Amino acid sequence: MNKDLRRERDSASFNPELLTHLLDGGAERTRRRREIEALVLNNPDFQHEDLNFLSRSQRYEEAIRKSALMVVKLREYGIADPDEIYWFKSSIHRGRPEPLDLHLGMFLPTLLTQATLEQQDRFFMPAWNLEIIGTYAQTEMGHGTHLRGLETTATYDPATQEFILNSPTVTSIKWWPGGLGKTSNYAIVLAQLYTQGQCKGLHAFIVPIRQLGTHDPLPGITVGDIGPKFGYDEMDNGYLKMDNFRIPRDNMLMKYAKVEPDGTYVKPLSDKLTYGTMVFIRSHIVGDSARSLSRACTIAIRYSSVRHQSELKPGEPEPQILDYQTQQYKLFPLLATAYAFHFVGAYMKQTYHRITGDINQGDLSELPELHALTAGLKAFTSWTANAGIEECRMACGGHGYSRCSGLPDIYVTFTPSCTYEGENTVMMLQTARFLIKSYTQVSSGQLVSGMVSYLNDLSGQHIQPQQVAARPTTVHINDPASLVEAYKLRASRLVEAAAKNLQAELNRRKNQEDAWNRTSVDLVRASEAHCHYVVVKLFTTQLSEINDAAVHAVMNNLCLLYALYGISKHTGDFLQAGILTDAQVTQVYQRVKELLAAIRPNAVALVDAFDFHDNHLGSVLGRYDGNIYENMFEWAKKSPLNKTEVHESFHKHLKPMQSKL
């Protein structure tokens, strides 16, 4: 064990194990997670050489090998709980994507939520046993987030009781679905439904794409891999073109909407019921933001404890770079953010399961807010984590740029989540629609509930701009509950400002779409402020559930840092709305620096509490034992370029050139 890391751990003021239990949801869940991870770590079949030294085709094959083995072992070990499956899968693939992701994460859940019982009987068990391997084909070359613009058609033919699927244009080719290129033999295809001469909008269809047994593409199907990407080398993101491809009528997912044998269309109870899969994935991305940022923080903070550089005081030994305030200022707010997002992810998961229960009982009242909340928080957390991972990489200096740090891999694996399942700016604008609708309800005298209930206070607060500054300010910067109120006021002010700007544009133009577009920057700001408020609120709520005094003290500091750092980055909003005074903003800056110093002795223990095994972390810089330099040298020696002392290019190109000159 590196002496710096040992000293850091010995000087911590709390027991990291207790914090691990909090993150896992209890000591028993921590025990079970470690037990499941050990099944992977102790199985030599799941070990492999460093993926950084493999070609893309080799990485894909390695992922398929492990995925196939994973499915066998899940059955063998009797692992069926969704959380336990996730732990097992994450441990095997070490946080990287794998070709069965969409089969397990989209295809099976969609069958469960949108197929009729008869369809489940036909498709679910073969899919569960991986005779059918499915993907979810929604995105096209020409359209992604704007679902209504999708061009793939499914035209009903009552004579044969079949749907005819077509990709009528080059832009309508399905493009990007994971596992589509080489792995899947079925796809749930989203297409515009045409029946009795009318378009009934987007619906989902179960479409076979490859022959069972031989895996050859079926006639009328053109399918393949879309080529190398920024990351995701293990994943065969694919394309799918359909030419008059026929499927039986009962391959349309018909739990909600139906097409009768004669072509009569029966519309669903609510057009929002089919959002289920997407809402589930978005709430999962919030948790994924927390996990990816946690991994990056673990690497950067451990490395910053082991790395010594420059002089703080002439003649004294080089300090750990974590002793520099500037390094703490880069990393500790991100550490606080990782914890905040973890609690938000847990809340989203609970909310999703609770509301899904209500929906099954026919209560759809909370669906609009769930949709708005998952859209906004998906965007807010993924944007923040994405920038934070890169900040962690740069905080590791030159070595952060090496693949051995693990940070480039975390970044390229995480960054697409800013785009998939809804491009982030569009997601923020969806949240804004809900906020504006809620504001309009309040303005007309109705009350709103849930996370937007703060808008109810606006009706009694109609303060003119010149009066705002005169309002007595009661924010206490050392009290998380008081900071929640400050964020709440900021959100309500920005929602109100966006709503008024939208109305002003409407008055000027009378065109709803133009007015919306010309106010969209304000609307995104309002959504970001709303999401920021929700995160601060949920982090603060979590504090009251921590019983251990030492853990509570350190989490209270992280919560304060998260809230105050956020204020320091958006001081204009808080000043403009009269929420804080100039003097208080100065105090906020000072308090942030004091909190950096308070968190410093516990920084390593705080990342240890995330409990990432070295195998999962995949980083020479972030090793638990801190023995970085010797392992970096060993890692470099394994580079394929070092297989020979003299590379063949010397004899082919350099030596002939030297002989000519």
XYZ file of C-alpha atoms in Angstrom, residues 87-514:
428
model
C -24.420 -5.769 -10.459
C -23.408 -9.026 -12.118
C -23.462 -7.504 -15.617
C -21.549 -4.359 -14.547
C -18.898 -6.451 -12.874
C -18.432 -8.618 -15.979
C -18.294 -5.760 -18.486
C -16.663 -3.283 -16.063
C -19.091 -0.482 -16.818
C -18.648 -0.763 -20.583
C -21.504 -1.270 -23.052
C -22.102 -4.759 -24.422
C -24.035 -6.155 -27.388
C -26.932 -7.503 -25.277
C -27.596 -4.137 -23.570
C -30.655 -3.342 -25.671
C -31.980 -6.902 -25.481
C -31.880 -6.822 -21.684
C -32.573 -3.123 -21.162
C -35.123 -2.280 -23.890
C -36.428 -5.351 -25.767
C -37.446 -7.464 -22.742
C -38.899 -4.541 -20.699
C -40.907 -3.346 -23.734
C -42.376 -6.835 -24.170
C -43.336 -6.813 -20.489
C -44.939 -3.364 -20.570
C -46.466 -3.106 -24.069
C -47.212 -6.645 -25.280
C -50.532 -8.420 -24.713
C -50.516 -11.619 -22.636
C -50.828 -13.657 -25.843
C -47.799 -11.837 -27.328
C -45.823 -12.372 -24.135
C -46.592 -16.102 -24.320
C -45.266 -16.148 -27.880
C -42.182 -13.970 -27.549
C -41.103 -13.528 -23.954
C -39.742 -16.975 -23.057
C -37.809 -17.402 -26.347
C -36.368 -13.903 -25.701
C -35.643 -14.737 -22.059
C -33.791 -17.867 -23.239
C -31.998 -15.866 -25.960
C -33.346 -17.895 -28.859
C -34.695 -14.464 -29.803
C -32.101 -11.711 -29.322
C -33.753 -8.327 -29.719
C -32.919 -4.667 -30.074
C -35.011 -1.480 -30.077
C -35.001 0.229 -33.480
C -36.341 3.751 -33.129
C -33.675 6.218 -34.293
C -33.246 6.735 -38.039
C -30.488 8.300 -40.081
C -32.580 11.445 -40.539
C -34.442 11.658 -37.201
C -33.575 10.929 -33.586
C -35.217 12.810 -30.756
C -38.065 14.204 -32.917
C -40.119 11.011 -32.946
C -43.012 12.384 -34.981
C -40.558 12.923 -37.832
C -39.667 9.215 -38.137
C -40.322 7.980 -41.689
C -40.428 4.159 -41.458
C -43.917 2.966 -42.411
C -46.045 -0.016 -41.371
C -49.051 -0.280 -43.716
C -51.831 -2.703 -42.793
C -53.064 -5.104 -45.488
C -56.467 -6.494 -44.383
C -56.484 -9.059 -47.237
C -53.572 -10.975 -45.678
C -53.869 -9.527 -42.147
C -50.243 -8.392 -42.321
C -48.292 -5.183 -41.858
C -45.945 -4.200 -44.673
C -42.838 -2.474 -43.329
C -40.893 -0.092 -45.513
C -37.904 2.249 -45.327
C -39.125 4.642 -48.059
C -36.117 7.010 -48.081
C -32.394 6.848 -47.318
C -33.023 9.014 -44.213
C -35.613 6.481 -42.975
C -32.999 3.722 -42.557
C -32.859 2.740 -38.873
C -29.441 3.906 -37.651
C -27.656 3.550 -34.290
C -29.590 0.858 -32.358
C -27.104 -1.126 -30.246
C -26.834 -4.828 -30.988
C -28.556 -4.348 -34.365
C -25.450 -4.674 -36.550
C -24.428 -8.293 -35.957
C -26.017 -9.610 -32.740
C -29.820 -9.338 -32.884
C -32.211 -11.574 -34.830
C -35.308 -9.532 -33.876
C -36.054 -5.837 -33.403
C -38.872 -3.836 -31.912
C -39.309 -1.354 -34.768
C -40.990 2.028 -34.294
C -42.934 2.949 -37.438
C -45.740 5.212 -38.649
C -48.875 3.061 -38.722
C -51.102 3.343 -41.820
C -54.511 1.654 -41.874
C -57.653 2.347 -43.905
C -55.745 5.097 -45.714
C -54.915 7.046 -42.556
C -51.679 7.570 -40.614
C -52.241 6.772 -36.938
C -48.803 7.855 -35.736
C -45.901 5.963 -34.251
C -46.403 2.378 -33.042
C -44.118 -0.515 -32.104
C -43.825 -3.774 -34.073
C -41.978 -7.020 -33.369
C -39.914 -7.668 -36.500
C -37.731 -10.733 -37.235
C -34.575 -9.605 -39.070
C -32.357 -12.697 -39.221
C -33.069 -16.376 -39.799
C -33.102 -18.344 -36.543
C -30.322 -20.936 -36.663
C -28.253 -19.570 -39.573
C -28.429 -15.874 -38.489
C -28.604 -14.809 -42.165
C -30.617 -11.622 -42.857
C -34.173 -12.382 -44.031
C -35.272 -11.477 -47.596
C -36.344 -7.814 -47.686
C -34.008 -6.957 -44.786
C -30.699 -5.115 -45.184
C -28.800 -4.977 -41.892
C -25.233 -4.252 -40.744
C -22.823 -2.317 -38.506
C -22.545 1.499 -38.880
C -18.744 1.578 -38.402
C -16.288 2.941 -35.780
C -17.458 5.614 -33.329
C -15.928 7.911 -30.664
C -16.164 4.960 -28.237
C -18.473 1.940 -27.771
C -16.055 -0.362 -29.627
C -17.746 -3.374 -28.012
C -21.155 -2.429 -29.393
C -22.384 -3.241 -32.915
C -24.583 -0.182 -33.417
C -26.395 -0.992 -36.633
C -28.496 0.018 -39.615
C -31.732 -1.612 -40.810
C -33.466 -1.102 -44.169
C -36.791 -2.824 -44.862
C -38.242 -3.344 -48.337
C -41.912 -4.422 -48.337
C -41.202 -6.711 -45.397
C -44.358 -8.427 -44.150
C -45.166 -9.386 -40.559
C -48.402 -10.848 -39.083
C -50.998 -8.393 -37.696
C -50.432 -9.679 -34.175
C -46.751 -8.668 -34.276
C -47.883 -5.114 -33.513
C -47.516 -4.494 -29.768
C -51.181 -4.249 -28.802
C -51.484 -3.878 -25.039
C -52.735 -0.280 -25.491
C -53.450 0.542 -29.165
C -54.893 -2.113 -31.528
C -55.641 -2.776 -35.168
C -58.619 -5.119 -35.680
C -58.486 -7.798 -38.438
C -60.575 -5.535 -40.730
C -58.128 -2.638 -40.221
C -60.144 -0.674 -37.653
C -57.823 1.260 -35.358
C -58.518 1.227 -31.597
C -56.662 4.055 -29.896
C -55.032 3.764 -26.449
C -56.484 5.096 -23.199
C -53.573 7.584 -23.033
C -50.953 8.356 -25.654
C -48.411 8.633 -22.845
C -48.644 5.003 -21.666
C -46.043 3.884 -24.188
C -43.505 6.261 -22.617
C -42.833 3.591 -19.989
C -39.634 2.114 -21.433
C -38.162 5.524 -22.191
C -38.958 6.915 -18.729
C -37.337 3.804 -17.204
C -34.141 4.235 -19.250
C -33.962 7.983 -18.508
C -34.266 7.397 -14.774
C -31.511 4.782 -15.130
C -29.245 7.342 -16.878
C -29.476 9.571 -13.776
C -27.992 6.710 -11.730
C -25.456 6.082 -14.473
C -24.357 9.744 -14.312
C -23.647 9.247 -10.607
C -21.706 6.001 -11.176
C -19.577 7.321 -14.043
C -18.726 10.553 -12.231
C -17.970 8.545 -9.066
C -15.470 6.393 -10.974
C -13.761 9.473 -12.434
C -13.598 11.157 -9.010
C -12.164 7.998 -7.430
C -9.342 7.898 -9.990
C -8.554 11.635 -9.846
C -8.662 11.939 -6.044
C -6.548 8.833 -5.369
C -4.028 9.904 -7.998
C -3.934 13.437 -6.560
C -3.088 11.921 -3.164
C -0.195 9.879 -4.552
C 1.198 12.407 -7.021
C 3.721 14.915 -5.600
C 4.615 17.976 -7.614
C 6.277 21.439 -7.362
C 6.905 23.371 -4.146
C 4.467 25.052 -1.826
C 7.342 26.136 0.382
C 10.943 26.429 -0.886
C 13.232 23.673 0.334
C 10.420 21.444 1.635
C 9.390 18.115 0.026
C 7.028 18.282 -2.946
C 3.430 18.246 -1.650
C 0.610 15.944 -2.747
C -1.205 17.766 -5.527
C -4.421 17.314 -3.533
C -2.999 19.871 -1.061
C -3.291 22.628 -3.679
C -6.529 24.542 -3.218
C -6.959 24.792 -6.991
C -6.921 20.975 -7.270
C -9.473 20.693 -4.456
C -11.629 23.315 -6.200
C -11.608 21.189 -9.376
C -12.373 17.876 -7.690
C -14.359 18.303 -4.462
C -17.435 19.960 -6.029
C -17.488 17.025 -8.486
C -17.246 14.586 -5.575
C -20.191 16.351 -3.916
C -22.057 16.210 -7.235
C -21.455 12.454 -7.557
C -23.050 11.909 -4.131
C -25.925 14.277 -4.948
C -26.657 12.448 -8.211
C -26.531 9.090 -6.435
C -29.356 10.144 -4.117
C -31.303 11.616 -7.046
C -30.880 8.352 -8.982
C -32.221 6.341 -6.031
C -35.186 8.729 -5.739
C -35.924 8.472 -9.486
C -35.888 4.686 -9.307
C -38.295 4.612 -6.341
C -40.572 7.193 -8.006
C -40.610 5.237 -11.278
C -41.631 2.009 -9.505
C -44.243 3.787 -7.361
C -45.872 5.608 -10.272
C -45.702 2.519 -12.496
C -47.779 0.766 -9.811
C -50.299 3.633 -9.989
C -50.414 3.449 -13.809
C -51.191 -0.285 -13.634
C -54.130 0.643 -11.366
C -55.321 3.118 -14.032
C -54.102 6.265 -12.205
C -52.239 8.403 -14.764
C -52.278 11.651 -12.759
C -48.547 11.684 -11.991
C -47.401 10.605 -15.457
C -46.872 14.152 -16.868
C -44.612 15.107 -13.965
C -42.710 11.802 -14.122
C -42.106 12.367 -17.830
C -40.986 15.973 -17.245
C -38.797 15.080 -14.258
C -37.006 12.165 -15.963
C -36.422 14.246 -19.114
C -34.976 17.224 -17.220
C -32.893 15.269 -14.723
C -31.565 12.976 -17.452
C -30.250 16.089 -19.230
C -29.082 17.924 -16.117
C -27.140 14.997 -14.642
C -25.623 13.733 -17.894
C -24.407 17.189 -18.966
C -22.860 17.806 -15.550
C -21.274 14.353 -15.240
C -19.962 14.516 -18.812
C -18.133 17.799 -18.160
C -17.035 16.512 -14.734
C -15.386 13.358 -16.123
C -13.316 15.483 -18.500
C -12.432 17.852 -15.636
C -11.176 14.824 -13.669
C -9.076 13.708 -16.647
C -7.443 17.127 -16.996
C -6.874 17.251 -13.232
C -4.635 14.182 -13.690
C -2.263 16.083 -15.984
C -0.452 14.232 -18.765
C -1.098 10.760 -17.361
C -4.848 11.419 -17.509
C -4.501 11.392 -21.303
C -3.141 7.829 -21.263
C -5.660 5.028 -21.689
C -4.069 3.439 -18.611
C -5.766 6.121 -16.497
C -9.171 4.654 -17.404
C -10.538 8.198 -17.798
C -10.694 8.398 -21.615
C -12.670 5.155 -21.576
C -15.134 6.416 -18.939
C -15.605 9.598 -20.980
C -16.224 8.039 -24.409
C -18.521 5.431 -22.840
C -20.572 7.972 -20.912
C -20.756 10.936 -23.308
C -23.375 9.467 -25.709
C -25.904 9.536 -22.856
C -26.148 13.305 -23.494
C -27.715 12.359 -26.829
C -29.420 8.972 -26.620
C -32.862 8.532 -25.085
C -33.538 12.167 -25.941
C -31.026 14.879 -26.879
C -30.416 16.971 -23.777
C -31.514 20.382 -25.028
C -34.744 18.869 -26.349
C -35.216 17.127 -22.979
C -34.831 20.451 -21.161
C -37.447 21.981 -23.464
C -39.840 19.097 -22.681
C -39.405 19.840 -18.987
C -39.977 23.513 -19.782
C -43.334 22.680 -21.404
C -44.456 21.102 -18.144
C -43.137 24.055 -16.115
C -44.930 26.597 -18.335
C -48.136 24.548 -18.185
C -47.871 24.425 -14.375
C -47.168 28.179 -14.230
C -50.223 28.841 -16.420
C -52.381 26.710 -14.089
C -51.159 28.688 -11.046
C -51.785 31.977 -12.873
C -55.394 30.935 -13.449
C -55.894 30.200 -9.757
C -55.322 26.425 -9.703
C -52.859 24.717 -7.367
C -50.113 22.408 -8.672
C -48.528 19.509 -6.781
C -45.264 17.531 -6.740
C -41.854 19.085 -7.358
C -43.402 22.201 -8.972
C -45.577 23.084 -5.956
C -43.224 26.032 -5.275
C -44.977 27.808 -8.166
C -48.080 28.054 -5.953
C -46.229 30.695 -3.917
C -45.859 32.969 -6.946
C -49.468 34.147 -6.906
C -48.910 35.933 -3.587
C -45.521 37.279 -4.617
C -46.224 39.503 -7.593
C -43.312 41.799 -6.843
C -42.263 44.412 -9.341
C -38.580 44.196 -10.338
C -37.679 47.422 -8.474
C -39.208 46.022 -5.275
C -37.266 42.764 -5.380
C -34.041 44.211 -3.976
C -35.913 45.653 -1.024
C -37.253 42.263 0.029
C -35.698 41.115 3.334
C -33.187 38.346 2.643
C -33.321 35.410 5.010
C -30.946 32.904 3.413
C -28.543 31.280 5.898
C -25.565 29.993 3.945
C -24.631 27.333 6.520
C -28.095 25.779 6.586
C -28.869 23.314 3.743
C -32.637 23.745 4.272
C -32.281 27.502 3.832
C -30.256 26.932 0.645
C -33.057 24.706 -0.690
C -35.359 27.738 -0.265
C -32.861 29.915 -2.156
C -32.768 27.447 -5.073
C -36.564 27.208 -4.974
C -36.846 31.008 -5.296
C -34.347 31.034 -8.154
C -36.312 28.330 -9.999
C -39.652 30.107 -9.526
C -38.163 33.428 -10.694
C -36.625 31.883 -13.827
C -39.815 29.941 -14.657
C -41.809 33.137 -14.220
C -39.347 35.148 -16.350
C -39.444 32.536 -19.137
C -43.262 32.422 -19.022
C -43.510 36.221 -19.238
C -40.973 36.381 -22.092
C -42.922 33.682 -23.919
C -46.151 35.651 -23.466
C -44.463 38.837 -24.698
C -43.262 37.025 -27.838
C -46.757 35.612 -28.338
C -48.276 39.085 -28.066
C -45.763 40.324 -30.630
C -46.021 37.468 -33.112
C -49.230 35.562 -32.404
C -47.418 32.400 -33.575
C -46.978 29.777 -30.838
C -44.043 27.941 -32.486
C -42.048 31.087 -33.304
